[in-house]
mmCIF file of C-alpha atoms in Angstrom:
data_model
loop_
_atom_site.group_PDB
_atom_site.id
_atom_site.type_symbol
_atom_site.label_atom_id
_atom_site.label_comp_id
_atom_site.label_asym_id
_atom_site.label_seq_id
_atom_site.Cartn_x
_atom_site.Cartn_y
_atom_site.Cartn_z
ATOM 1 C CA MET A 20 -4.946 9.581 -19.335
ATOM 2 C CA LYS A 21 -5.636 6.326 -21.762
ATOM 3 C CA LYS A 22 -5.046 3.949 -19.054
ATOM 4 C CA THR A 23 -7.040 5.436 -16.137
ATOM 5 C CA ILE A 24 -10.226 5.734 -18.894
ATOM 6 C CA LEU A 25 -9.739 2.107 -19.398
ATOM 7 C CA LEU A 26 -10.042 1.400 -15.731
ATOM 8 C CA ALA A 27 -12.902 3.814 -15.048
ATOM 9 C CA GLY A 28 -14.370 1.410 -17.979
ATOM 10 C CA MET A 29 -13.495 -1.600 -16.488
ATOM 11 C CA LEU A 30 -15.147 -0.485 -13.363
ATOM 12 C CA ALA A 31 -18.324 0.730 -15.235
ATOM 13 C CA ALA A 32 -18.676 -2.968 -17.004
ATOM 14 C CA THR A 33 -18.247 -4.260 -13.638
ATOM 15 C CA ILE A 34 -20.580 -2.175 -11.967
ATOM 16 C CA HIS A 35 -23.302 -2.846 -15.095
ATOM 17 C CA SER A 36 -22.661 -6.903 -15.167
ATOM 18 C CA TYR A 37 -23.041 -6.900 -11.059
ATOM 19 C CA GLY A 38 -26.263 -4.669 -11.340
ATOM 20 C CA GLN A 39 -28.042 -7.040 -13.706
ATOM 21 C CA ASP A 40 -28.249 -9.874 -11.387
ATOM 22 C CA SER A 41 -28.042 -7.975 -8.244
ATOM 23 C CA THR A 42 -31.706 -8.232 -6.984
ATOM 24 C CA LYS A 43 -31.931 -12.184 -8.172
ATOM 25 C CA ASN A 44 -28.311 -13.141 -6.551
ATOM 26 C CA GLY A 45 -27.188 -10.406 -3.531
ATOM 27 C CA THR A 46 -26.925 -6.557 -3.300
ATOM 28 C CA LEU A 47 -24.890 -4.163 -4.989
ATOM 29 C CA THR A 48 -23.123 -1.048 -2.925
ATOM 30 C CA ILE A 49 -21.559 1.744 -4.822
ATOM 31 C CA SER A 50 -19.712 4.000 -2.222
ATOM 32 C CA GLY A 51 -16.810 6.692 -2.456
ATOM 33 C CA TYR A 52 -14.530 8.661 -0.768
ATOM 34 C CA ALA A 53 -12.468 11.848 -1.076
ATOM 35 C CA GLU A 54 -9.851 13.301 1.192
ATOM 36 C CA ALA A 55 -8.686 17.005 0.248
ATOM 37 C CA TYR A 56 -5.321 18.467 2.401
ATOM 38 C CA TYR A 57 -2.932 20.569 3.135
ATOM 39 C CA SER A 58 0.064 20.128 5.343
ATOM 40 C CA TYR A 59 2.904 22.441 6.455
ATOM 41 C CA ASN A 60 6.162 21.069 7.219
ATOM 42 C CA PHE A 61 8.260 23.404 9.534
ATOM 43 C CA ALA A 62 11.481 22.241 7.422
ATOM 44 C CA GLU A 63 10.294 24.078 4.610
ATOM 45 C CA PRO A 64 11.942 21.390 2.292
ATOM 46 C CA ALA A 65 11.968 22.717 -1.718
ATOM 47 C CA ASN A 66 10.772 19.514 -2.919
ATOM 48 C CA HIS A 67 7.445 19.716 -0.917
ATOM 49 C CA GLN A 68 8.076 16.493 -0.268
ATOM 50 C CA ALA A 69 7.894 15.322 3.634
ATOM 51 C CA PRO A 70 10.426 13.039 5.149
ATOM 52 C CA GLY A 71 10.980 9.909 3.004
ATOM 53 C CA PHE A 72 9.026 7.299 5.619
ATOM 54 C CA LEU A 73 5.910 9.077 4.916
ATOM 55 C CA TYR A 74 3.417 7.996 1.963
ATOM 56 C CA SER A 75 0.407 9.707 3.017
ATOM 57 C CA TYR A 76 -0.304 13.064 3.207
ATOM 58 C CA ASN A 77 3.122 13.927 2.126
ATOM 59 C CA LYS A 78 3.345 16.977 0.491
ATOM 60 C CA HIS A 79 4.217 20.000 1.980
ATOM 61 C CA ASN A 80 2.783 23.779 1.392
ATOM 62 C CA GLU A 81 0.451 22.693 -0.986
ATOM 63 C CA LEU A 82 -3.038 21.622 -1.332
ATOM 64 C CA ASN A 83 -3.223 18.457 -2.498
ATOM 65 C CA ILE A 84 -5.697 15.163 -2.344
ATOM 66 C CA ASN A 85 -4.560 12.217 -0.557
ATOM 67 C CA MET A 86 -7.307 10.062 -1.925
ATOM 68 C CA ALA A 87 -10.183 9.742 -4.193
ATOM 69 C CA MET A 88 -11.876 6.532 -4.232
ATOM 70 C CA VAL A 89 -14.947 5.264 -5.956
ATOM 71 C CA LYS A 90 -15.906 1.691 -5.163
ATOM 72 C CA ALA A 91 -18.249 -1.283 -6.507
ATOM 73 C CA ASN A 92 -18.829 -4.129 -3.890
ATOM 74 C CA TYR A 93 -21.103 -6.951 -4.527
ATOM 75 C CA THR A 94 -22.476 -9.412 -1.827
ATOM 76 C CA SER A 95 -24.195 -12.496 -1.898
ATOM 77 C CA ASP A 96 -24.495 -15.816 0.111
ATOM 78 C CA ARG A 97 -21.919 -17.424 -1.676
ATOM 79 C CA VAL A 98 -20.120 -14.845 -4.004
ATOM 80 C CA ARG A 99 -18.466 -11.644 -3.298
ATOM 81 C CA ALA A 100 -16.415 -8.999 -5.083
ATOM 82 C CA ASN A 101 -15.093 -5.650 -4.850
ATOM 83 C CA VAL A 102 -13.193 -3.528 -7.331
ATOM 84 C CA GLY A 103 -12.306 0.232 -6.525
ATOM 85 C CA LEU A 104 -9.994 2.561 -7.809
ATOM 86 C CA MET A 105 -8.547 5.811 -6.990
ATOM 87 C CA THR A 106 -6.254 8.504 -7.436
ATOM 88 C CA GLY A 107 -3.817 10.986 -4.965
ATOM 89 C CA THR A 108 -0.695 11.386 -3.518
ATOM 90 C CA TYR A 109 -1.652 8.314 -1.491
ATOM 91 C CA ALA A 110 -2.013 6.103 -4.817
ATOM 92 C CA GLN A 111 1.041 8.019 -6.064
ATOM 93 C CA TYR A 112 3.589 7.008 -3.564
ATOM 94 C CA ASN A 113 2.394 3.893 -1.819
ATOM 95 C CA LEU A 114 2.194 2.274 -5.566
ATOM 96 C CA ALA A 115 4.966 3.857 -6.900
ATOM 97 C CA ALA A 116 7.032 0.460 -7.445
ATOM 98 C CA GLU A 117 3.637 -1.299 -9.365
ATOM 99 C CA PRO A 118 3.010 -1.143 -13.255
ATOM 100 C CA SER A 119 1.374 1.906 -13.726
ATOM 101 C CA ILE A 120 -1.638 0.204 -14.426
ATOM 102 C CA PHE A 121 -2.610 -0.910 -11.035
ATOM 103 C CA GLN A 122 -1.251 2.090 -9.304
ATOM 104 C CA TYR A 123 -4.861 3.479 -9.746
ATOM 105 C CA VAL A 124 -6.591 0.275 -7.931
ATOM 106 C CA TYR A 125 -7.505 0.377 -4.647
ATOM 107 C CA GLU A 126 -8.130 -3.583 -4.454
ATOM 108 C CA ALA A 127 -9.907 -5.604 -6.907
ATOM 109 C CA ASN A 128 -10.732 -8.963 -5.591
ATOM 110 C CA ALA A 129 -13.400 -12.018 -5.712
ATOM 111 C CA GLY A 130 -14.692 -14.558 -3.655
ATOM 112 C CA VAL A 131 -16.530 -17.654 -2.915
ATOM 113 C CA ARG A 132 -17.772 -19.477 0.135
ATOM 114 C CA VAL A 133 -16.906 -23.402 0.310
ATOM 115 C CA GLY A 134 -18.814 -24.140 3.776
ATOM 116 C CA GLN A 135 -17.857 -22.120 6.432
ATOM 117 C CA VAL A 136 -14.462 -20.904 4.456
ATOM 118 C CA TRP A 137 -14.208 -18.133 2.361
ATOM 119 C CA ILE A 138 -11.898 -17.897 -0.669
ATOM 120 C CA ASP A 139 -10.597 -14.424 -1.885
ATOM 121 C CA ALA A 140 -8.198 -13.633 -4.395
ATOM 122 C CA GLY A 141 -7.066 -10.369 -5.993
ATOM 123 C CA ILE A 142 -6.042 -7.121 -4.657
ATOM 124 C CA MET A 143 -7.010 -6.641 -1.126
ATOM 125 C CA PRO A 144 -6.251 -4.729 1.940
ATOM 126 C CA SER A 145 -3.558 -5.501 4.205
ATOM 127 C CA HIS A 146 -4.231 -7.884 6.667
ATOM 128 C CA ILE A 147 -1.266 -6.291 9.036
ATOM 129 C CA GLY A 148 -2.152 -2.978 10.996
ATOM 130 C CA PHE A 149 -5.266 -1.556 12.486
ATOM 131 C CA GLU A 150 -5.203 1.819 10.090
ATOM 132 C CA SER A 151 -6.732 1.703 6.997
ATOM 133 C CA ALA A 152 -5.565 3.999 3.645
ATOM 134 C CA ILE A 153 -9.080 5.686 4.468
ATOM 135 C CA GLY A 154 -8.409 8.078 6.648
ATOM 136 C CA LYS A 155 -11.992 8.921 8.604
ATOM 137 C CA ASP A 156 -11.978 5.099 9.570
ATOM 138 C CA CYS A 157 -8.722 6.249 11.563
ATOM 139 C CA TYR A 158 -8.397 7.971 14.872
ATOM 140 C CA THR A 159 -5.854 9.957 13.699
ATOM 141 C CA LEU A 160 -5.407 12.632 10.544
ATOM 142 C CA THR A 161 -2.236 11.151 9.548
ATOM 143 C CA ARG A 162 -1.239 7.883 9.563
ATOM 144 C CA SER A 163 1.682 5.912 12.199
ATOM 145 C CA ILE A 164 4.993 5.269 11.413
ATOM 146 C CA MET A 165 3.971 1.461 11.853
ATOM 147 C CA ALA A 166 1.834 2.127 9.000
ATOM 148 C CA GLU A 167 3.140 3.944 6.876
ATOM 149 C CA ASN A 168 6.212 1.164 6.814
ATOM 150 C CA THR A 169 4.127 -2.102 6.709
ATOM 151 C CA PRO A 170 2.080 -2.972 3.673
ATOM 152 C CA TYR A 171 -1.387 -1.278 3.053
ATOM 153 C CA TYR A 172 -2.331 -3.570 0.406
ATOM 154 C CA GLU A 173 -1.192 -7.250 -0.995
ATOM 155 C CA ALA A 174 -2.018 -9.602 -3.683
ATOM 156 C CA GLY A 175 -2.714 -13.268 -3.598
ATOM 157 C CA VAL A 176 -5.061 -15.589 -2.210
ATOM 158 C CA LYS A 177 -6.570 -15.699 1.099
ATOM 159 C CA ALA A 178 -8.855 -18.228 3.230
ATOM 160 C CA THR A 179 -10.946 -17.036 6.420
ATOM 161 C CA TRP A 180 -12.542 -18.907 8.980
ATOM 162 C CA ALA A 181 -15.046 -17.420 11.372
ATOM 163 C CA PRO A 182 -16.763 -20.266 13.464
ATOM 164 C CA ASN A 183 -18.556 -17.923 15.687
ATOM 165 C CA ASP A 184 -18.801 -14.118 16.427
ATOM 166 C CA GLN A 185 -15.649 -13.723 18.434
ATOM 167 C CA TRP A 186 -13.017 -15.536 16.366
ATOM 168 C CA SER A 187 -11.710 -15.397 12.712
ATOM 169 C CA PHE A 188 -8.823 -16.979 11.751
ATOM 170 C CA ALA A 189 -7.037 -16.291 8.300
ATOM 171 C CA ALA A 190 -4.100 -17.386 6.116
ATOM 172 C CA MET A 191 -2.818 -16.297 2.754
ATOM 173 C CA TYR A 192 -0.801 -17.218 -0.059
ATOM 174 C CA LEU A 193 0.883 -13.750 -1.146
ATOM 175 C CA ASN A 194 3.054 -11.989 -3.922
ATOM 176 C CA GLY A 195 5.378 -9.954 -1.324
ATOM 177 C CA TRP A 196 5.308 -7.452 1.159
ATOM 178 C CA GLN A 197 3.016 -4.830 -0.188
ATOM 179 C CA ARG A 198 3.762 -6.172 -3.626
ATOM 180 C CA ILE A 199 1.194 -6.724 -7.082
ATOM 181 C CA LYS A 200 3.962 -7.406 -8.997
ATOM 182 C CA LYS A 201 6.399 -9.639 -7.614
ATOM 183 C CA VAL A 202 10.279 -8.735 -7.223
ATOM 184 C CA ASP A 203 12.362 -9.647 -10.299
ATOM 185 C CA GLY A 204 14.046 -12.752 -9.850
ATOM 186 C CA ASN A 205 12.329 -13.824 -6.382
ATOM 187 C CA GLN A 206 10.195 -16.892 -6.862
ATOM 188 C CA THR A 207 10.118 -17.387 -3.113
ATOM 189 C CA PRO A 208 6.651 -17.713 -1.562
ATOM 190 C CA SER A 209 5.471 -15.368 0.776
ATOM 191 C CA PHE A 210 2.773 -15.899 3.560
ATOM 192 C CA GLY A 211 0.751 -14.353 6.125
ATOM 193 C CA THR A 212 -2.007 -15.250 8.853
ATOM 194 C CA GLN A 213 -4.347 -13.629 10.903
ATOM 195 C CA ILE A 214 -5.860 -14.309 14.359
ATOM 196 C CA VAL A 215 -8.916 -11.815 15.435
ATOM 197 C CA PHE A 216 -10.309 -12.529 18.804
ATOM 198 C CA LYS A 217 -13.535 -10.705 19.967
ATOM 199 C CA PRO A 218 -14.385 -11.157 23.401
ATOM 200 C CA SER A 219 -17.068 -8.694 23.779
ATOM 201 C CA SER A 220 -18.335 -5.921 21.501
ATOM 202 C CA LYS A 221 -16.045 -3.389 23.168
ATOM 203 C CA VAL A 222 -12.733 -5.497 22.545
ATOM 204 C CA LEU A 223 -10.811 -6.736 19.897
ATOM 205 C CA LEU A 224 -7.223 -8.256 19.704
ATOM 206 C CA ASN A 225 -5.327 -9.320 16.726
ATOM 207 C CA TRP A 226 -2.450 -11.074 15.658
ATOM 208 C CA SER A 227 -0.718 -10.876 12.091
ATOM 209 C CA THR A 228 2.227 -12.445 10.575
ATOM 210 C CA TYR A 229 4.217 -12.224 7.388
ATOM 211 C CA ILE A 230 6.980 -14.962 6.472
ATOM 212 C CA GLY A 231 8.811 -14.147 3.091
ATOM 213 C CA SER A 232 11.149 -12.430 1.162
ATOM 214 C CA ASP A 233 11.489 -9.269 -0.764
ATOM 215 C CA THR A 234 14.576 -9.585 -2.398
ATOM 216 C CA PRO A 235 15.615 -11.610 -5.842
ATOM 217 C CA ASP A 236 16.305 -15.350 -4.523
ATOM 218 C CA SER A 237 20.283 -14.569 -5.758
ATOM 219 C CA THR A 238 20.381 -12.556 -2.133
ATOM 220 C CA ARG A 239 17.402 -13.812 -0.668
ATOM 221 C CA LYS A 240 16.912 -12.501 2.860
ATOM 222 C CA MET A 241 13.805 -14.244 4.676
ATOM 223 C CA ARG A 242 11.877 -11.501 6.563
ATOM 224 C CA TYR A 243 9.747 -12.688 9.766
ATOM 225 C CA PHE A 244 7.188 -10.221 10.825
ATOM 226 C CA ASN A 245 4.554 -9.816 13.913
ATOM 227 C CA ASP A 246 1.567 -7.590 14.208
ATOM 228 C CA LEU A 247 0.300 -7.252 17.556
ATOM 229 C CA TYR A 248 -2.538 -4.680 18.402
ATOM 230 C CA GLY A 249 -5.629 -4.138 20.777
ATOM 231 C CA THR A 250 -8.902 -1.959 20.143
ATOM 232 C CA PHE A 251 -10.739 -1.345 23.384
ATOM 233 C CA SER A 252 -13.921 0.964 24.232
ATOM 234 C CA ILE A 253 -13.582 1.733 27.636
ATOM 235 C CA THR A 254 -16.838 3.706 27.263
ATOM 236 C CA ASP A 255 -19.153 5.380 24.781
ATOM 237 C CA LYS A 256 -16.726 8.253 24.175
ATOM 238 C CA PHE A 257 -13.360 7.204 25.161
ATOM 239 C CA SER A 258 -11.550 4.617 23.737
ATOM 240 C CA PHE A 259 -7.700 3.370 22.453
ATOM 241 C CA THR A 260 -5.611 1.177 20.591
ATOM 242 C CA ALA A 261 -2.278 -0.474 21.838
ATOM 243 C CA GLY A 262 0.117 -2.185 19.491
ATOM 244 C CA CYS A 263 3.438 -3.490 18.702
ATOM 245 C CA ASP A 264 5.389 -4.880 15.573
ATOM 246 C CA TYR A 265 8.350 -6.806 15.502
ATOM 247 C CA GLY A 266 10.245 -7.403 12.411
ATOM 248 C CA LEU A 267 13.326 -9.804 11.936
ATOM 249 C CA GLN A 268 15.171 -10.112 8.127
ATOM 250 C CA GLN A 269 18.387 -12.080 7.542
ATOM 251 C CA LYS A 270 21.120 -9.883 7.057
ATOM 252 C CA GLU A 271 22.882 -12.389 4.448
ATOM 253 C CA LYS A 272 21.226 -15.080 2.250
ATOM 254 C CA GLY A 273 21.232 -18.226 4.487
ATOM 255 C CA SER A 274 22.881 -16.236 7.530
ATOM 256 C CA GLY A 275 21.947 -16.944 10.974
ATOM 257 C CA ASP A 276 21.950 -13.221 12.063
ATOM 258 C CA TYR A 277 18.935 -11.101 11.618
ATOM 259 C CA SER A 278 18.508 -7.605 11.892
ATOM 260 C CA SER A 279 15.050 -6.546 13.605
ATOM 261 C CA TRP A 280 12.792 -3.614 14.053
ATOM 262 C CA VAL A 281 10.371 -2.777 16.688
ATOM 263 C CA SER A 282 7.305 -0.140 16.482
ATOM 264 C CA PRO A 283 5.020 0.120 19.871
ATOM 265 C CA ILE A 284 2.372 2.318 19.996
ATOM 266 C CA ILE A 285 -0.717 4.145 21.671
ATOM 267 C CA VAL A 286 -3.250 5.816 20.199
ATOM 268 C CA ALA A 287 -6.355 7.450 22.334
ATOM 269 C CA ARG A 288 -9.410 9.019 21.039
ATOM 270 C CA TYR A 289 -12.168 11.096 23.301
ATOM 271 C CA ALA A 290 -14.996 11.975 21.522
ATOM 272 C CA PHE A 291 -17.254 15.170 23.642
ATOM 273 C CA THR A 292 -20.289 15.126 21.387
ATOM 274 C CA PRO A 293 -21.354 13.093 18.226
ATOM 275 C CA LYS A 294 -19.636 16.173 16.375
ATOM 276 C CA PHE A 295 -16.134 16.938 17.771
ATOM 277 C CA ALA A 296 -13.413 14.439 18.935
ATOM 278 C CA LEU A 297 -9.891 14.537 20.037
ATOM 279 C CA ALA A 298 -7.631 12.111 19.939
ATOM 280 C CA GLY A 299 -3.762 11.608 20.702
ATOM 281 C CA ARG A 300 -0.941 9.556 19.534
ATOM 282 C CA ALA A 301 2.687 8.312 20.890
ATOM 283 C CA GLU A 302 4.730 5.987 18.944
ATOM 284 C CA TYR A 303 8.426 4.707 18.371
ATOM 285 C CA TYR A 304 10.207 3.410 15.670
ATOM 286 C CA ALA A 305 13.351 1.557 15.830
ATOM 287 C CA ASP A 306 15.231 0.204 13.169
ATOM 288 C CA LYS A 307 18.920 0.354 13.980
ATOM 289 C CA ASP A 308 19.961 -1.645 10.578
ATOM 290 C CA GLY A 309 17.969 0.270 8.494
ATOM 291 C CA VAL A 310 15.840 -2.724 7.097
ATOM 292 C CA ILE A 311 12.793 -1.001 6.456
ATOM 293 C CA ILE A 312 13.794 2.559 6.986
ATOM 294 C CA ALA A 313 17.375 3.520 5.817
ATOM 295 C CA THR A 314 19.483 6.186 7.532
ATOM 296 C CA GLY A 315 23.061 5.519 6.823
ATOM 297 C CA THR A 316 23.504 7.084 10.650
ATOM 298 C CA PRO A 317 25.191 5.571 13.747
ATOM 299 C CA ASN A 318 21.705 4.456 15.440
ATOM 300 C CA GLY A 319 20.203 4.033 12.276
ATOM 301 C CA PHE A 320 16.362 5.307 12.190
ATOM 302 C CA LYS A 321 15.233 5.518 15.958
ATOM 303 C CA THR A 322 12.688 7.774 16.509
ATOM 304 C CA SER A 323 9.724 9.075 18.914
ATOM 305 C CA GLY A 324 6.224 10.527 17.398
ATOM 306 C CA PHE A 325 3.747 12.299 18.928
ATOM 307 C CA SER A 326 0.125 13.885 17.437
ATOM 308 C CA LEU A 327 -2.942 16.004 18.497
ATOM 309 C CA ASN A 328 -5.871 15.854 16.318
ATOM 310 C CA ALA A 329 -9.170 17.388 16.541
ATOM 311 C CA ASP A 330 -12.108 15.993 14.421
ATOM 312 C CA PHE A 331 -15.175 18.071 13.676
ATOM 313 C CA THR A 332 -18.258 16.501 11.808
ATOM 314 C CA PRO A 333 -20.898 19.173 11.066
ATOM 315 C CA VAL A 334 -22.653 16.906 8.676
ATOM 316 C CA ASN A 335 -22.971 13.523 8.253
ATOM 317 C CA ASN A 336 -20.488 12.117 5.755
ATOM 318 C CA VAL A 337 -18.382 15.179 6.024
ATOM 319 C CA MET A 338 -15.323 15.320 8.188
ATOM 320 C CA PHE A 339 -12.964 18.290 9.009
ATOM 321 C CA ARG A 340 -9.898 17.720 10.991
ATOM 322 C CA ILE A 341 -6.604 18.991 11.789
ATOM 323 C CA GLU A 342 -3.314 17.861 13.309
ATOM 324 C CA GLY A 343 0.152 18.808 15.001
ATOM 325 C CA ARG A 344 2.727 16.260 14.545
ATOM 326 C CA VAL A 345 6.483 16.123 15.895
ATOM 327 C CA PHE A 346 9.292 13.840 15.386
ATOM 328 C CA ASP A 347 12.267 13.229 17.697
ATOM 329 C CA GLY A 348 15.376 11.238 16.292
ATOM 330 C CA LYS A 349 18.118 10.314 18.462
ATOM 331 C CA ASP A 350 20.531 10.576 15.210
ATOM 332 C CA LYS A 351 20.069 13.757 13.120
ATOM 333 C CA THR A 352 17.625 12.019 10.349
ATOM 334 C CA PHE A 353 15.779 15.147 9.535
ATOM 335 C CA ILE A 354 16.710 17.761 7.269
ATOM 336 C CA LYS A 355 15.799 21.870 7.435
ATOM 337 C CA GLN A 356 17.802 23.821 4.974
ATOM 338 C CA GLU A 357 20.181 21.511 4.025
ATOM 339 C CA THR A 358 21.121 21.101 7.917
ATOM 340 C CA PRO A 359 20.727 17.640 9.837
ATOM 341 C CA LYS A 360 18.534 17.902 12.848
ATOM 342 C CA ASN A 361 16.875 15.727 15.337
ATOM 343 C CA THR A 362 13.392 17.083 15.020
ATOM 344 C CA ASN A 363 10.561 17.546 12.389
ATOM 345 C CA GLY A 364 6.960 19.016 12.743
ATOM 346 C CA ALA A 365 4.085 19.533 10.706
ATOM 347 C CA ILE A 366 0.639 20.749 11.220
ATOM 348 C CA THR A 367 -1.718 19.058 8.353
ATOM 349 C CA ALA A 368 -5.653 19.900 8.083
ATOM 350 C CA SER A 369 -7.887 17.829 5.905
ATOM 351 C CA LEU A 370 -11.485 17.741 4.511
ATOM 352 C CA ALA A 371 -13.157 14.376 3.879
ATOM 353 C CA VAL A 372 -16.320 13.375 2.030
ATOM 354 C CA TRP A 373 -17.740 10.026 1.577
ATOM 355 C CA PHE A 374 -21.094 8.280 0.326
#
């Protein structure tokens, strides 16, 4: 509790200091987001926990908060900064490996523009993937297997150059693969890159990469990762996103043998009216050697997933959603009443409010 109060005080002090000069140097924006949810998993886990590869909306048969966040953003011509504090099951499970004082931090970063290049440093949203931890910004209620098992956040330094409205290039020096605190015994630098191309207002193409190690140097296993996706607004009502992640990791330190994993996905959304929309998702995740999702089964984690959700926005800044989701694995990697199963399913509902 004392750490929560300390963080809240830091945010208040930051907001006050920014607010004093906002009329002179830039604009201060305060925003908030909260999303409550209820999920019923048909495996009926006794510990009320969804399968271990899911970190968001992962509590079974109980009302809970996925994320509640307040954020301050300061922007001027040459300087920008963000401070966001949060709580909820997203924070509890996604930041479980971090020091407790950081488990309430959604982002905390500052940036300065040098010529045409922005230099940002601190804790930032990840440059990998098209899904956000903020549910209202995603087509689907729950996050994909791909999103749940790639970084949601990163800590480091980022340089971004956008020569025009079509192209953006970024390079990062990072503490690791979704790491604020580096792995003990790891002195190996990690790097990321991102290229975004917007040929028109209706199309966005993205290529993000990561190179680094998520193990101590004594057992260093280098990881090489690619994230490719495109978003396409076909009409004012219909849009979709298609993408694929592909990763490689050394099997042993200094080895020329690599484990690999792949995850293709497509998500489509149709807005019948400004207040009502449907979205569907088809995905596949294959990680035979258990680099990211370990199962101990002969074929590793090879699982297809499908979901369908309905979104209803009765008034501005409020969204109610309901989603049905199923998984189908090649091996029996799911548990129902202590019995291994190939399949798993859940129904989830959420209510999000923001300002």
